[in-house]
Coordinates of C-alpha atoms in Angstrom, one line a residue:
Chain A
M1 CA -9.8 10.3 28.4
V2 CA -11.8 7.5 26.8
L3 CA -12.8 4.4 28.6
R4 CA -12.6 1.4 26.6
K5 CA -14.2 -2.2 27.3
S6 CA -11.6 -5.0 27.3
L7 CA -12.9 -8.1 25.8
A8 CA -11.5 -11.4 26.5
D9 CA -10.6 -12.2 22.9
L10 CA -8.7 -9.1 22.4
S11 CA -6.0 -7.7 24.7
Y12 CA -7.0 -4.0 24.7
P13 CA -5.8 -2.0 27.5
R14 CA -8.5 -1.5 30.0
V15 CA -8.1 2.3 30.1
R16 CA -7.0 4.2 27.1
V17 CA -5.7 7.7 27.6
L18 CA -5.5 9.8 24.6
D19 CA -3.4 12.8 24.5
V20 CA -6.2 15.0 23.2
S21 CA -9.0 16.2 25.6
A22 CA -12.3 14.9 25.3
A23 CA -13.6 18.3 24.0
E24 CA -11.2 18.3 21.1
P25 CA -12.2 16.3 18.1
L26 CA -10.0 13.5 17.0
I27 CA -10.4 14.6 13.5
A28 CA -10.9 18.4 12.7
A29 CA -11.2 19.6 9.1
H30 CA -12.1 23.1 8.2
G31 CA -12.5 24.2 4.6
L32 CA -10.7 21.1 3.4
V33 CA -9.8 21.0 -0.2
K34 CA -8.2 18.3 -2.5
R35 CA -7.4 19.2 -6.0
F36 CA -5.8 17.0 -8.7
G37 CA -4.6 19.3 -11.4
D38 CA -7.8 21.2 -12.6
F39 CA -10.0 18.7 -11.1
T40 CA -11.4 19.4 -7.5
A41 CA -12.2 16.2 -5.7
V42 CA -13.0 17.8 -2.3
A43 CA -14.3 21.4 -2.4
G44 CA -14.0 22.8 1.0
I45 CA -15.6 20.5 3.8
D46 CA -15.9 21.0 7.5
V47 CA -15.9 17.8 9.6
D48 CA -15.5 17.1 13.2
V49 CA -15.2 13.5 14.5
R50 CA -15.3 13.0 18.2
A51 CA -13.8 10.0 20.2
G52 CA -15.8 7.0 20.3
E53 CA -18.2 7.8 17.6
A54 CA -18.9 6.0 14.3
F55 CA -18.9 8.7 11.6
G56 CA -19.8 8.1 8.0
F57 CA -19.2 9.7 4.7
L58 CA -22.2 8.8 2.5
G59 CA -22.2 9.6 -1.2
P60 CA -22.2 8.3 -4.7
N61 CA -19.2 7.4 -6.7
G62 CA -16.9 10.5 -7.3
A63 CA -18.3 12.5 -4.4
G64 CA -14.9 12.9 -3.0
K65 CA -15.2 10.3 0.0
S66 CA -12.0 8.3 -0.9
S67 CA -10.0 11.5 -1.4
T68 CA -11.1 12.7 2.1
M69 CA -10.3 9.4 3.6
R70 CA -6.7 9.5 2.0
M71 CA -6.1 13.0 3.5
I72 CA -7.3 11.7 6.9
G73 CA -5.1 8.7 6.4
C74 CA -2.1 11.1 5.9
V75 CA -1.1 9.7 2.5
S76 CA -2.6 12.5 0.5
A77 CA -1.6 16.1 1.2
P78 CA -4.5 18.6 1.5
S79 CA -4.6 21.3 -1.2
G80 CA -6.4 23.8 1.1
G81 CA -8.0 24.3 4.4
T82 CA -6.9 22.9 7.7
L83 CA -6.8 19.3 8.9
R84 CA -5.8 18.2 12.4
I85 CA -5.8 14.5 13.4
L86 CA -5.4 13.4 17.1
G87 CA -4.3 16.9 17.6
M88 CA -1.4 16.8 15.1
D89 CA -0.8 18.1 11.7
P90 CA -0.9 15.3 8.9
V91 CA 1.8 16.8 6.7
R92 CA 4.3 17.4 9.4
D93 CA 3.5 14.5 11.8
G94 CA 2.3 11.8 9.3
P95 CA 4.1 8.8 10.7
A96 CA 3.1 9.6 14.3
I97 CA -0.4 10.0 13.3
R98 CA -0.3 6.9 10.9
A99 CA 1.1 5.0 14.0
R100 CA -2.3 5.2 15.6
L101 CA -4.6 4.8 12.6
G102 CA -5.9 1.5 11.3
V103 CA -6.7 1.8 7.6
C104 CA -8.8 -0.5 5.6
P105 CA -8.6 0.6 1.9
Q106 CA -11.3 0.2 -0.7
Q107 CA -9.2 -2.1 -2.7
D108 CA -7.7 -4.9 -0.7
S109 CA -3.8 -4.4 -0.6
L110 CA -3.1 -7.7 1.0
D111 CA 0.2 -9.4 0.4
Q112 CA -0.3 -12.3 -2.0
D113 CA 3.0 -13.9 -1.6
I114 CA 2.7 -14.8 2.0
T115 CA 0.1 -16.5 4.3
V116 CA -2.9 -15.0 6.0
R117 CA -1.2 -15.0 9.5
E118 CA 1.9 -13.6 7.9
N119 CA 0.1 -10.9 6.5
L120 CA -0.7 -9.8 10.1
T121 CA 2.7 -10.4 11.7
V122 CA 4.6 -8.6 8.8
Y123 CA 2.3 -5.7 8.9
A124 CA 2.7 -5.5 12.7
R125 CA 6.5 -5.1 12.3
Y126 CA 5.8 -1.9 10.3
F127 CA 4.5 -0.4 13.5
G128 CA 7.6 -1.4 15.5
I129 CA 5.7 -4.2 17.3
S130 CA 7.9 -7.0 18.6
R131 CA 7.8 -10.3 16.7
R132 CA 6.6 -12.1 19.9
Q133 CA 3.7 -9.6 20.4
A134 CA 3.1 -9.6 16.6
R135 CA 2.4 -13.4 16.8
Q136 CA 0.2 -13.0 19.7
R137 CA -1.8 -10.1 18.2
A138 CA -2.1 -12.0 14.9
D139 CA -3.7 -15.1 16.6
E140 CA -6.1 -12.8 18.6
L141 CA -7.2 -10.9 15.4
L142 CA -7.6 -14.1 13.3
E143 CA -9.9 -15.3 16.0
F144 CA -11.7 -12.1 16.0
V145 CA -12.4 -12.1 12.3
Q146 CA -13.0 -15.9 12.1
L147 CA -10.0 -16.8 10.0
T148 CA -8.1 -18.9 12.4
E149 CA -8.6 -22.1 10.3
R150 CA -7.2 -20.3 7.3
A151 CA -4.1 -18.9 9.1
N152 CA -1.5 -20.8 7.1
D153 CA -3.2 -20.3 3.7
K154 CA -2.2 -18.0 1.0
V155 CA -4.4 -15.0 0.5
E156 CA -5.4 -15.7 -3.1
P157 CA -7.9 -18.7 -2.4
L158 CA -9.8 -16.6 0.1
S159 CA -13.3 -15.4 -0.7
G160 CA -13.9 -11.6 -1.0
G161 CA -15.5 -11.6 2.3
M162 CA -12.5 -13.3 4.0
K163 CA -10.1 -11.0 2.3
R164 CA -12.0 -8.0 3.6
R165 CA -12.0 -9.4 7.1
L166 CA -8.3 -10.0 6.9
T167 CA -7.8 -6.3 5.7
I168 CA -9.9 -5.2 8.8
A169 CA -7.9 -7.4 11.0
R170 CA -4.7 -6.0 9.5
A171 CA -6.1 -2.5 10.2
L172 CA -6.4 -3.4 13.9
V173 CA -2.8 -4.8 14.4
N174 CA -1.6 -1.7 16.0
D175 CA -4.6 -1.2 18.3
P176 CA -5.5 2.1 16.5
A177 CA -7.4 5.0 18.0
I178 CA -9.2 5.6 14.8
V179 CA -10.1 3.0 12.2
L180 CA -10.7 4.3 8.6
L181 CA -12.8 2.2 6.4
D182 CA -13.3 3.0 2.8
E183 CA -16.4 1.2 1.5
P184 CA -15.9 -1.7 3.8
T185 CA -18.6 -4.1 2.4
T186 CA -18.6 -3.1 -1.3
G187 CA -18.7 -6.1 -3.5
L188 CA -19.5 -8.6 -0.6
D189 CA -22.5 -11.0 -0.7
P190 CA -25.1 -10.4 2.0
Q191 CA -23.9 -13.0 4.5
A192 CA -20.2 -11.6 4.2
R193 CA -21.6 -8.1 4.6
H194 CA -23.3 -9.0 7.8
L195 CA -20.4 -10.6 9.3
V196 CA -18.3 -7.5 8.6
W197 CA -21.0 -5.4 10.1
E198 CA -21.1 -7.4 13.2
R199 CA -17.4 -6.9 13.7
L200 CA -17.5 -3.4 13.1
F201 CA -20.3 -3.0 15.5
Q202 CA -18.2 -4.9 18.2
L203 CA -15.3 -2.5 17.6
K204 CA -17.6 0.5 18.0
Q205 CA -18.8 -0.9 21.3
R206 CA -15.5 -1.2 22.4
G207 CA -15.0 2.5 21.9
V208 CA -12.9 2.4 18.8
T209 CA -13.6 5.6 16.8
L210 CA -14.7 4.5 13.1
V211 CA -14.8 6.6 10.2
L212 CA -16.3 5.0 7.1
T213 CA -17.3 5.7 3.7
T214 CA -20.3 4.0 2.0
H215 CA -22.9 4.2 -0.7
Y216 CA -25.0 1.9 1.0
M217 CA -27.9 3.4 3.0
D218 CA -28.5 0.3 5.2
E219 CA -24.8 0.3 6.1
A220 CA -24.9 3.9 7.1
E221 CA -27.9 3.3 9.1
Q222 CA -26.6 0.3 10.8
L223 CA -23.2 1.6 11.9
C224 CA -23.1 5.3 11.8
D225 CA -23.8 7.6 14.9
R226 CA -23.4 10.5 12.7
L227 CA -22.8 11.1 9.0
V228 CA -22.4 13.7 6.2
V229 CA -23.9 13.2 2.8
M230 CA -21.3 14.2 0.1
D231 CA -22.0 15.1 -3.4
G232 CA -19.5 16.8 -6.0
G233 CA -16.9 17.3 -3.3
R234 CA -19.3 19.2 -1.0
I235 CA -21.4 18.2 2.0
G236 CA -25.0 18.4 1.5
A237 CA -26.3 17.4 4.9
E238 CA -25.0 16.3 8.3
G239 CA -26.6 14.6 11.2
S240 CA -27.6 11.2 12.8
P241 CA -29.4 8.9 10.3
R242 CA -32.7 9.6 12.2
Q243 CA -32.3 13.3 12.2
L244 CA -31.5 13.3 8.5
I245 CA -34.6 11.2 7.7
E246 CA -36.8 13.5 9.8
R247 CA -35.4 16.6 8.1
Y248 CA -35.3 15.5 4.5
A249 CA -37.9 12.8 4.3
T250 CA -41.4 12.2 5.7
R251 CA -42.0 9.4 8.2
E252 CA -43.3 7.1 5.8
V253 CA -43.2 6.5 2.0
V254 CA -45.8 4.9 -0.4
E255 CA -44.6 3.3 -3.4
L256 CA -47.1 3.2 -6.1
R257 CA -46.9 1.3 -9.4
F258 CA -49.4 1.5 -12.3
S259 CA -49.8 -1.1 -15.1
D260 CA -50.0 1.4 -17.9
A261 CA -46.8 2.9 -19.1
T262 CA -47.5 6.5 -18.8
L263 CA -46.4 7.0 -15.1
D264 CA -45.9 10.8 -15.4
S265 CA -49.6 11.3 -16.3
Y266 CA -50.4 10.2 -12.7
L267 CA -48.3 12.9 -11.2
G268 CA -51.0 15.5 -11.7
K269 CA -53.8 13.3 -10.4
L270 CA -51.8 12.5 -7.3
E271 CA -51.0 16.2 -6.7
G272 CA -51.9 17.3 -3.1
I273 CA -51.7 13.9 -1.4
G274 CA -48.8 13.8 1.1
E275 CA -45.9 16.2 1.1
R276 CA -44.0 15.4 -1.9
L277 CA -44.1 13.2 -5.1
E278 CA -41.2 11.7 -6.8
L279 CA -41.2 10.0 -10.1
L280 CA -39.0 6.9 -10.7
P281 CA -38.8 4.9 -13.9
D282 CA -41.0 2.1 -12.6
R283 CA -43.0 3.8 -9.7
I284 CA -44.0 6.9 -7.9
L285 CA -43.0 7.7 -4.5
L286 CA -45.3 9.4 -2.2
Y287 CA -43.9 11.0 0.9
A288 CA -46.3 11.2 3.6
D289 CA -46.5 11.1 7.5
D290 CA -49.2 8.7 7.5
G291 CA -48.9 6.1 4.6
D292 CA -52.3 4.5 5.1
L293 CA -54.2 7.9 4.9
A294 CA -52.2 8.6 1.9
V295 CA -53.2 5.3 0.3
A296 CA -56.8 5.9 1.2
A297 CA -56.7 9.4 -0.5
V298 CA -55.3 7.7 -3.6
H299 CA -58.3 5.3 -3.6
E300 CA -60.7 8.1 -3.2
R301 CA -59.6 9.7 -6.4
Q302 CA -60.6 6.5 -8.2
L303 CA -56.9 5.7 -9.0
R304 CA -56.1 2.1 -9.3
P305 CA -52.4 1.3 -8.7
S306 CA -51.3 -2.1 -9.7
S307 CA -49.3 -2.4 -6.4
V308 CA -49.1 -0.1 -3.3
L309 CA -46.3 -0.5 -0.7
V310 CA -46.3 1.5 2.5
R311 CA -42.9 1.6 4.2
R312 CA -40.9 3.6 6.7
S313 CA -38.6 6.0 5.0
T314 CA -35.0 5.2 5.0
L315 CA -31.7 7.1 4.6
E316 CA -31.9 6.0 1.0
D317 CA -34.8 8.4 0.4
V318 CA -32.7 11.2 2.1
F319 CA -29.7 10.3 0.0
L320 CA -31.7 10.2 -3.4
H321 CA -33.4 13.4 -2.5
L322 CA -30.1 15.1 -1.6
T323 CA -27.9 13.7 -4.4
G324 CA -30.4 13.6 -7.4
R325 CA -31.6 10.5 -9.1
T326 CA -29.0 10.5 -11.7
L327 CA -26.7 7.6 -11.6
V328 CA -22.9 8.4 -11.4
D329 CA -20.3 6.0 -12.5
Chain B
M1 CA 24.7 21.2 21.8
V2 CA 26.3 18.1 20.2
T3 CA 25.4 16.0 23.2
L4 CA 21.6 17.1 22.8
V5 CA 21.4 16.5 19.1
L6 CA 23.4 13.3 18.6
P7 CA 21.3 11.0 20.8
R8 CA 18.3 12.3 19.1
L9 CA 19.8 11.8 15.6
A10 CA 21.0 8.3 16.7
A11 CA 17.4 7.3 17.9
R12 CA 15.8 8.6 14.7
A13 CA 18.5 6.6 12.6
E14 CA 17.6 3.7 14.6
Q15 CA 14.0 4.0 14.1
R16 CA 14.5 4.4 10.3
F17 CA 16.7 1.2 10.2
Q18 CA 14.1 -0.7 12.2
R19 CA 11.3 0.3 9.9
A20 CA 13.4 -0.4 6.8
A21 CA 14.3 -3.7 8.3
A22 CA 10.6 -4.4 8.7
V23 CA 10.5 -4.0 4.9
T24 CA 13.4 -6.4 4.4
G25 CA 11.6 -8.8 6.8
R26 CA 8.6 -8.9 4.5
N27 CA 10.8 -10.2 1.7
V28 CA 12.5 -12.8 3.9
T29 CA 9.2 -14.0 5.0
A30 CA 8.1 -14.2 1.2
A31 CA 11.3 -15.9 0.2
R32 CA 10.7 -18.7 2.8
H33 CA 7.9 -19.9 0.5
F34 CA 9.0 -22.3 -2.1
G35 CA 8.7 -20.6 -5.4
Y36 CA 11.2 -18.0 -4.9
W37 CA 14.2 -20.0 -4.5
W38 CA 14.1 -21.3 -8.2
V39 CA 14.4 -17.5 -9.3
L40 CA 17.5 -17.3 -6.9
V41 CA 19.1 -20.4 -8.2
S42 CA 18.7 -19.4 -11.8
G43 CA 20.4 -16.1 -11.1
F44 CA 23.4 -17.9 -9.8
F45 CA 24.0 -19.9 -12.9
E46 CA 24.3 -17.2 -15.4
P47 CA 27.7 -15.8 -14.4
V48 CA 28.9 -19.4 -13.7
L49 CA 28.1 -20.4 -17.4
Y50 CA 29.7 -17.3 -18.7
L51 CA 33.0 -18.0 -16.5
L52 CA 33.1 -21.6 -17.9
S53 CA 32.4 -20.9 -21.5
I54 CA 34.5 -17.7 -22.0
G55 CA 36.9 -17.7 -18.9
V56 CA 38.0 -21.3 -19.3
G57 CA 36.9 -21.9 -23.1
V58 CA 38.5 -18.8 -24.5
G59 CA 41.2 -19.0 -21.9
A60 CA 42.4 -22.2 -23.3
L61 CA 43.3 -20.2 -26.5
I62 CA 44.6 -17.1 -24.7
K63 CA 46.4 -19.2 -21.9
S64 CA 47.8 -16.2 -19.9
F65 CA 47.2 -12.5 -19.1
T66 CA 49.8 -10.0 -17.8
L67 CA 48.7 -7.8 -15.0
P68 CA 49.9 -4.1 -14.6
D69 CA 52.4 -5.1 -12.0
G70 CA 54.0 -7.6 -14.3
R71 CA 52.5 -10.7 -12.9
V72 CA 51.1 -13.3 -15.1
I73 CA 47.7 -14.9 -14.4
P74 CA 45.4 -17.2 -16.3
Y75 CA 42.8 -15.6 -18.4
A76 CA 40.0 -17.1 -16.4
A77 CA 41.4 -15.3 -13.3
F78 CA 41.1 -12.1 -15.4
V79 CA 37.4 -12.7 -16.4
A80 CA 36.2 -14.2 -13.1
P81 CA 36.2 -10.9 -11.0
A82 CA 34.2 -9.3 -13.8
M83 CA 31.7 -12.0 -13.9
L84 CA 31.4 -11.6 -10.0
A85 CA 30.8 -7.9 -10.6
A86 CA 28.3 -8.6 -13.2
S87 CA 26.6 -11.2 -11.0
A88 CA 26.3 -8.5 -8.2
M89 CA 24.8 -6.1 -10.7
N90 CA 22.2 -8.7 -12.1
G91 CA 21.1 -9.8 -8.7
A92 CA 20.6 -6.2 -7.5
L93 CA 19.0 -5.1 -10.6
A94 CA 16.6 -8.1 -10.7
E95 CA 15.3 -7.4 -7.3
T96 CA 15.1 -3.5 -7.5
T97 CA 13.7 -3.0 -11.1
M98 CA 11.4 -6.0 -12.0
N99 CA 10.4 -7.1 -8.5
F100 CA 10.2 -3.6 -7.1
F101 CA 8.1 -2.4 -10.0
G102 CA 5.8 -5.4 -9.7
K103 CA 5.4 -4.7 -5.9
M104 CA 4.7 -1.1 -6.4
K105 CA 2.5 -1.1 -9.5
Y106 CA 0.7 -4.5 -9.6
L107 CA 0.7 -6.0 -6.2
R108 CA 0.2 -2.4 -4.8
L109 CA 2.2 -3.7 -1.8
Y110 CA 3.5 -0.3 -0.7
D111 CA -0.1 1.2 -0.6
G112 CA -0.6 -0.9 2.5
V113 CA 2.8 0.0 3.9
L114 CA 2.5 3.8 3.5
A115 CA -0.7 3.6 5.7
T116 CA 1.8 2.7 8.5
P117 CA 4.5 4.9 9.9
V118 CA 7.0 3.6 7.3
K119 CA 8.0 6.2 4.9
P120 CA 9.0 6.0 1.3
F121 CA 12.8 6.4 2.0
E122 CA 12.4 3.5 4.5
I123 CA 10.7 1.4 2.0
A124 CA 13.5 2.1 -0.6
L125 CA 16.1 1.4 1.9
G126 CA 14.3 -1.8 3.1
E127 CA 14.1 -3.1 -0.4
L128 CA 17.8 -2.2 -1.1
M129 CA 18.9 -4.2 1.9
W130 CA 17.0 -7.2 0.6
A131 CA 18.5 -6.8 -2.8
L132 CA 22.1 -6.9 -1.1
V133 CA 21.1 -10.0 0.8
R134 CA 20.1 -11.8 -2.4
G135 CA 23.1 -10.5 -4.2
S136 CA 25.5 -11.5 -1.4
I137 CA 24.2 -15.1 -1.7
Y138 CA 25.4 -15.0 -5.3
S139 CA 28.7 -13.4 -4.4
V140 CA 29.5 -16.0 -1.6
A141 CA 28.7 -18.9 -4.0
F142 CA 30.7 -17.4 -6.9
L143 CA 33.7 -16.6 -4.7
G144 CA 33.7 -20.1 -3.4
L145 CA 33.7 -21.3 -7.0
M146 CA 36.6 -19.1 -7.7
V147 CA 38.6 -20.1 -4.7
A148 CA 37.9 -23.9 -5.7
M149 CA 39.0 -23.2 -9.3
G150 CA 42.1 -21.4 -8.0
L151 CA 41.3 -18.2 -9.5
T152 CA 41.8 -16.3 -6.2
S153 CA 42.9 -16.9 -2.7
A154 CA 40.5 -17.5 0.1
G155 CA 42.0 -14.6 1.9
W156 CA 41.3 -12.1 -1.0
A157 CA 37.7 -13.7 -1.5
L158 CA 36.9 -12.5 2.1
V159 CA 38.2 -9.0 1.3
A160 CA 36.2 -9.0 -2.0
L161 CA 33.0 -10.0 -0.5
P162 CA 32.2 -6.6 1.2
A163 CA 33.2 -5.0 -2.1
T164 CA 30.5 -6.9 -3.9
V165 CA 28.1 -5.5 -1.5
I166 CA 29.1 -2.0 -2.6
V167 CA 28.7 -3.0 -6.2
G168 CA 25.2 -4.4 -5.3
L169 CA 24.3 -1.2 -3.5
A170 CA 25.2 1.1 -6.6
F171 CA 23.0 -0.9 -8.9
G172 CA 20.3 -1.6 -6.4
G173 CA 19.9 2.2 -5.6
M174 CA 19.9 3.1 -9.2
G175 CA 17.7 0.2 -10.2
M176 CA 15.1 1.4 -7.9
A177 CA 15.4 5.0 -9.2
I178 CA 14.8 3.6 -12.8
A179 CA 12.0 1.4 -11.7
T180 CA 10.0 4.6 -10.6
Y181 CA 10.1 5.8 -14.1
V182 CA 9.0 2.6 -15.7
R183 CA 5.7 2.8 -17.4
S184 CA 4.9 -0.9 -18.2
W185 CA 6.8 -4.2 -18.5
Q186 CA 7.8 -3.3 -22.1
D187 CA 10.3 -0.7 -20.7
F188 CA 12.4 -3.5 -19.1
D189 CA 13.6 -4.2 -22.6
Y190 CA 15.5 -0.9 -22.5
I191 CA 17.0 -1.8 -19.2
M192 CA 18.1 -5.3 -20.4
V193 CA 19.9 -3.7 -23.3
V194 CA 21.8 -1.2 -21.3
Q195 CA 22.6 -3.9 -18.7
F196 CA 23.9 -6.3 -21.4
A197 CA 25.9 -3.5 -23.1
L198 CA 27.5 -2.8 -19.6
F199 CA 28.2 -6.4 -19.2
L200 CA 30.0 -6.7 -22.5
F201 CA 32.1 -3.3 -22.5
S202 CA 33.0 -2.7 -18.8
G203 CA 36.5 -4.1 -19.2
T204 CA 34.9 -7.5 -18.5
F205 CA 36.5 -9.5 -21.2
A206 CA 39.2 -7.3 -22.3
P207 CA 41.0 -4.5 -20.4
A208 CA 39.3 -1.2 -20.8
G209 CA 42.7 0.3 -21.8
S210 CA 42.5 -1.7 -25.1
Y211 CA 39.4 0.2 -26.2
P212 CA 39.6 3.3 -28.5
L213 CA 40.0 6.4 -26.4
V214 CA 36.5 7.8 -26.8
M215 CA 35.1 4.5 -25.7
Q216 CA 37.5 4.4 -22.8
I217 CA 36.0 7.6 -21.4
V218 CA 32.6 6.5 -21.9
V219 CA 33.3 3.3 -20.1
Q220 CA 34.9 5.0 -17.3
L221 CA 31.7 6.9 -16.7
T222 CA 29.7 3.9 -16.2
P223 CA 29.2 2.0 -12.9
L224 CA 29.9 -1.6 -13.8
Y225 CA 33.5 -0.6 -15.0
H226 CA 34.3 0.7 -11.5
G227 CA 32.7 -2.6 -9.9
V228 CA 34.9 -4.7 -12.2
E229 CA 38.1 -2.8 -11.6
L230 CA 37.5 -2.8 -7.8
L231 CA 36.8 -6.5 -7.7
R232 CA 39.6 -7.4 -10.1
G233 CA 42.2 -5.4 -8.0
L234 CA 41.1 -7.3 -4.9
T235 CA 40.9 -10.8 -6.2
T236 CA 44.1 -10.6 -8.0
G237 CA 45.7 -8.8 -5.1
V238 CA 46.7 -5.7 -7.1
L239 CA 46.1 -2.7 -4.8
G240 CA 46.3 0.9 -5.5
W241 CA 44.7 4.2 -4.5
G242 CA 42.5 3.7 -7.6
L243 CA 40.4 1.3 -5.6
L244 CA 39.4 4.0 -3.3
G245 CA 38.3 6.0 -6.2
H246 CA 36.1 3.1 -7.6
T247 CA 34.5 2.6 -4.2
A248 CA 33.7 6.3 -3.8
Y249 CA 32.2 6.4 -7.2
L250 CA 29.8 3.4 -6.5
I251 CA 28.7 4.8 -3.1
A252 CA 28.0 8.1 -4.6
F253 CA 26.0 6.2 -7.4
A254 CA 24.0 4.3 -4.7
S255 CA 23.2 7.5 -2.8
I256 CA 22.0 9.4 -5.7
G257 CA 19.8 6.4 -6.7
L258 CA 18.3 6.0 -3.4
A259 CA 17.5 9.7 -3.1
I260 CA 15.8 9.8 -6.4
A261 CA 13.9 6.6 -5.7
S262 CA 12.5 7.7 -2.4
R263 CA 11.6 11.1 -3.7
R264 CA 9.8 9.5 -6.8
M265 CA 8.0 7.0 -4.7
A266 CA 6.6 9.8 -2.5
V267 CA 5.3 11.6 -5.7
L268 CA 3.7 8.3 -7.1
L269 CA 2.3 7.0 -4.0
Y270 CA 1.4 10.0 -1.8
K271 CA -1.5 11.2 -4.2

């Protein structure tokens, strides 16, 4: 049983009883595999998502995040392993599971021929929601994603951020138990991203289980209680953002830039300072628990970096460490 | 046993119908917006122009036409039900080939729908129902014109209306099945050619019996011929057991089309 706060602007039921016990995860995947012909997109992953948590799949393009999301969304049959969602089998009980999911796909699949508001009312009908309820729900959701003023406009003139918000509103039209968000803020400008994050955070506080994919570290840190780092169809690491940073990075990172071109010649000279060194095209990263001590050590060795930046380590450091520095397109 | 199974089946059928109706509802909502009505109007004029040019124009040369039961009717009354059948075909195909393909491949409309409890079969059924709504609007208008021109009676026009729905069903079902195999817009040229050939040679402008034997057999295998014969029988009031045969053919054609369409959609969209 999951308690959910009711907000004035959205008529959620005060108490939501799920037919799975709190102990059983809402999503349980074991050895989950997805193959397309010879290509293996997902190569056996184990994932448990519990009620009320915000769970993230973090990884570069082609890591298998979207394929995993499509399997969880019951629009793509697993090629191997087991997958149970809300205690049901996605292949056999697809419609029953989808009735309780909200899906925000990577590419907006909004209906261009009808208005913003109609996008919500029409979509509600697919869930068997009555016309009257659909209208009421649409108004509440438009308010929630701040699109009330655009209710009667067509979709096309909307900005990218507005379209994404509308897609999120559409994903909430059936009051879902789980909301799946595939790269919810990819391609949005900073303001639009923050507005989307704000709304997702509100949902999370309301007790909605969020499952999202992202390749933005800040997004994962902001929103996820727990996440897995995927690469090449496998899970490389799992934990809370804090745990992952503690496990795979040091507390602080020193970014060193040198004015002369031969950066790699400094690697030997820096050896022994901090726990680990990483060479980037334009700078050297020095992982250390105390950044200031490390900087002092650098100066002691008579090295004169052109710029020094001491910062707390982020999930990005973990991510780059785990998935390697090569760019995948 | 039966009492246990039947209510459950009925409930399932009702749910399926409701979901299909939601898909149809989307199209009704879209049609309320202005642009669509021009497309609709243009589809009505095509068969009317044919009726006027060939039925009335050529009819002035041919004057009259003898039915199998010996009655003599004007040539226009012979051509008009064929134009009615062709109009039902064109309406259904326009909606289920071009529009359906565009919604599936370019608007990616069904990607969003499939994330809901609605299944591919229900999408196909919903789109087909919409095609029938559109087709029926044409049929009502065209039958009205036929009555006004004295080419059939109001009573027979009422009987013919549901038959036009069956013709639309057959072409709609098959059109959707074909659309799932279409690779790009260029492929629609092939569909147009077939559609035009059917329009010319399905006993539309001359009785199929006047064709050479081989062609008669080929024509009798194609769907528009059965649609033309069914509607001609009804609007001219020449009834026979053959009409049931034509109806059965059209319904079988529709069912096969719908089955292929929903299976293909599942393959294309549930990746």
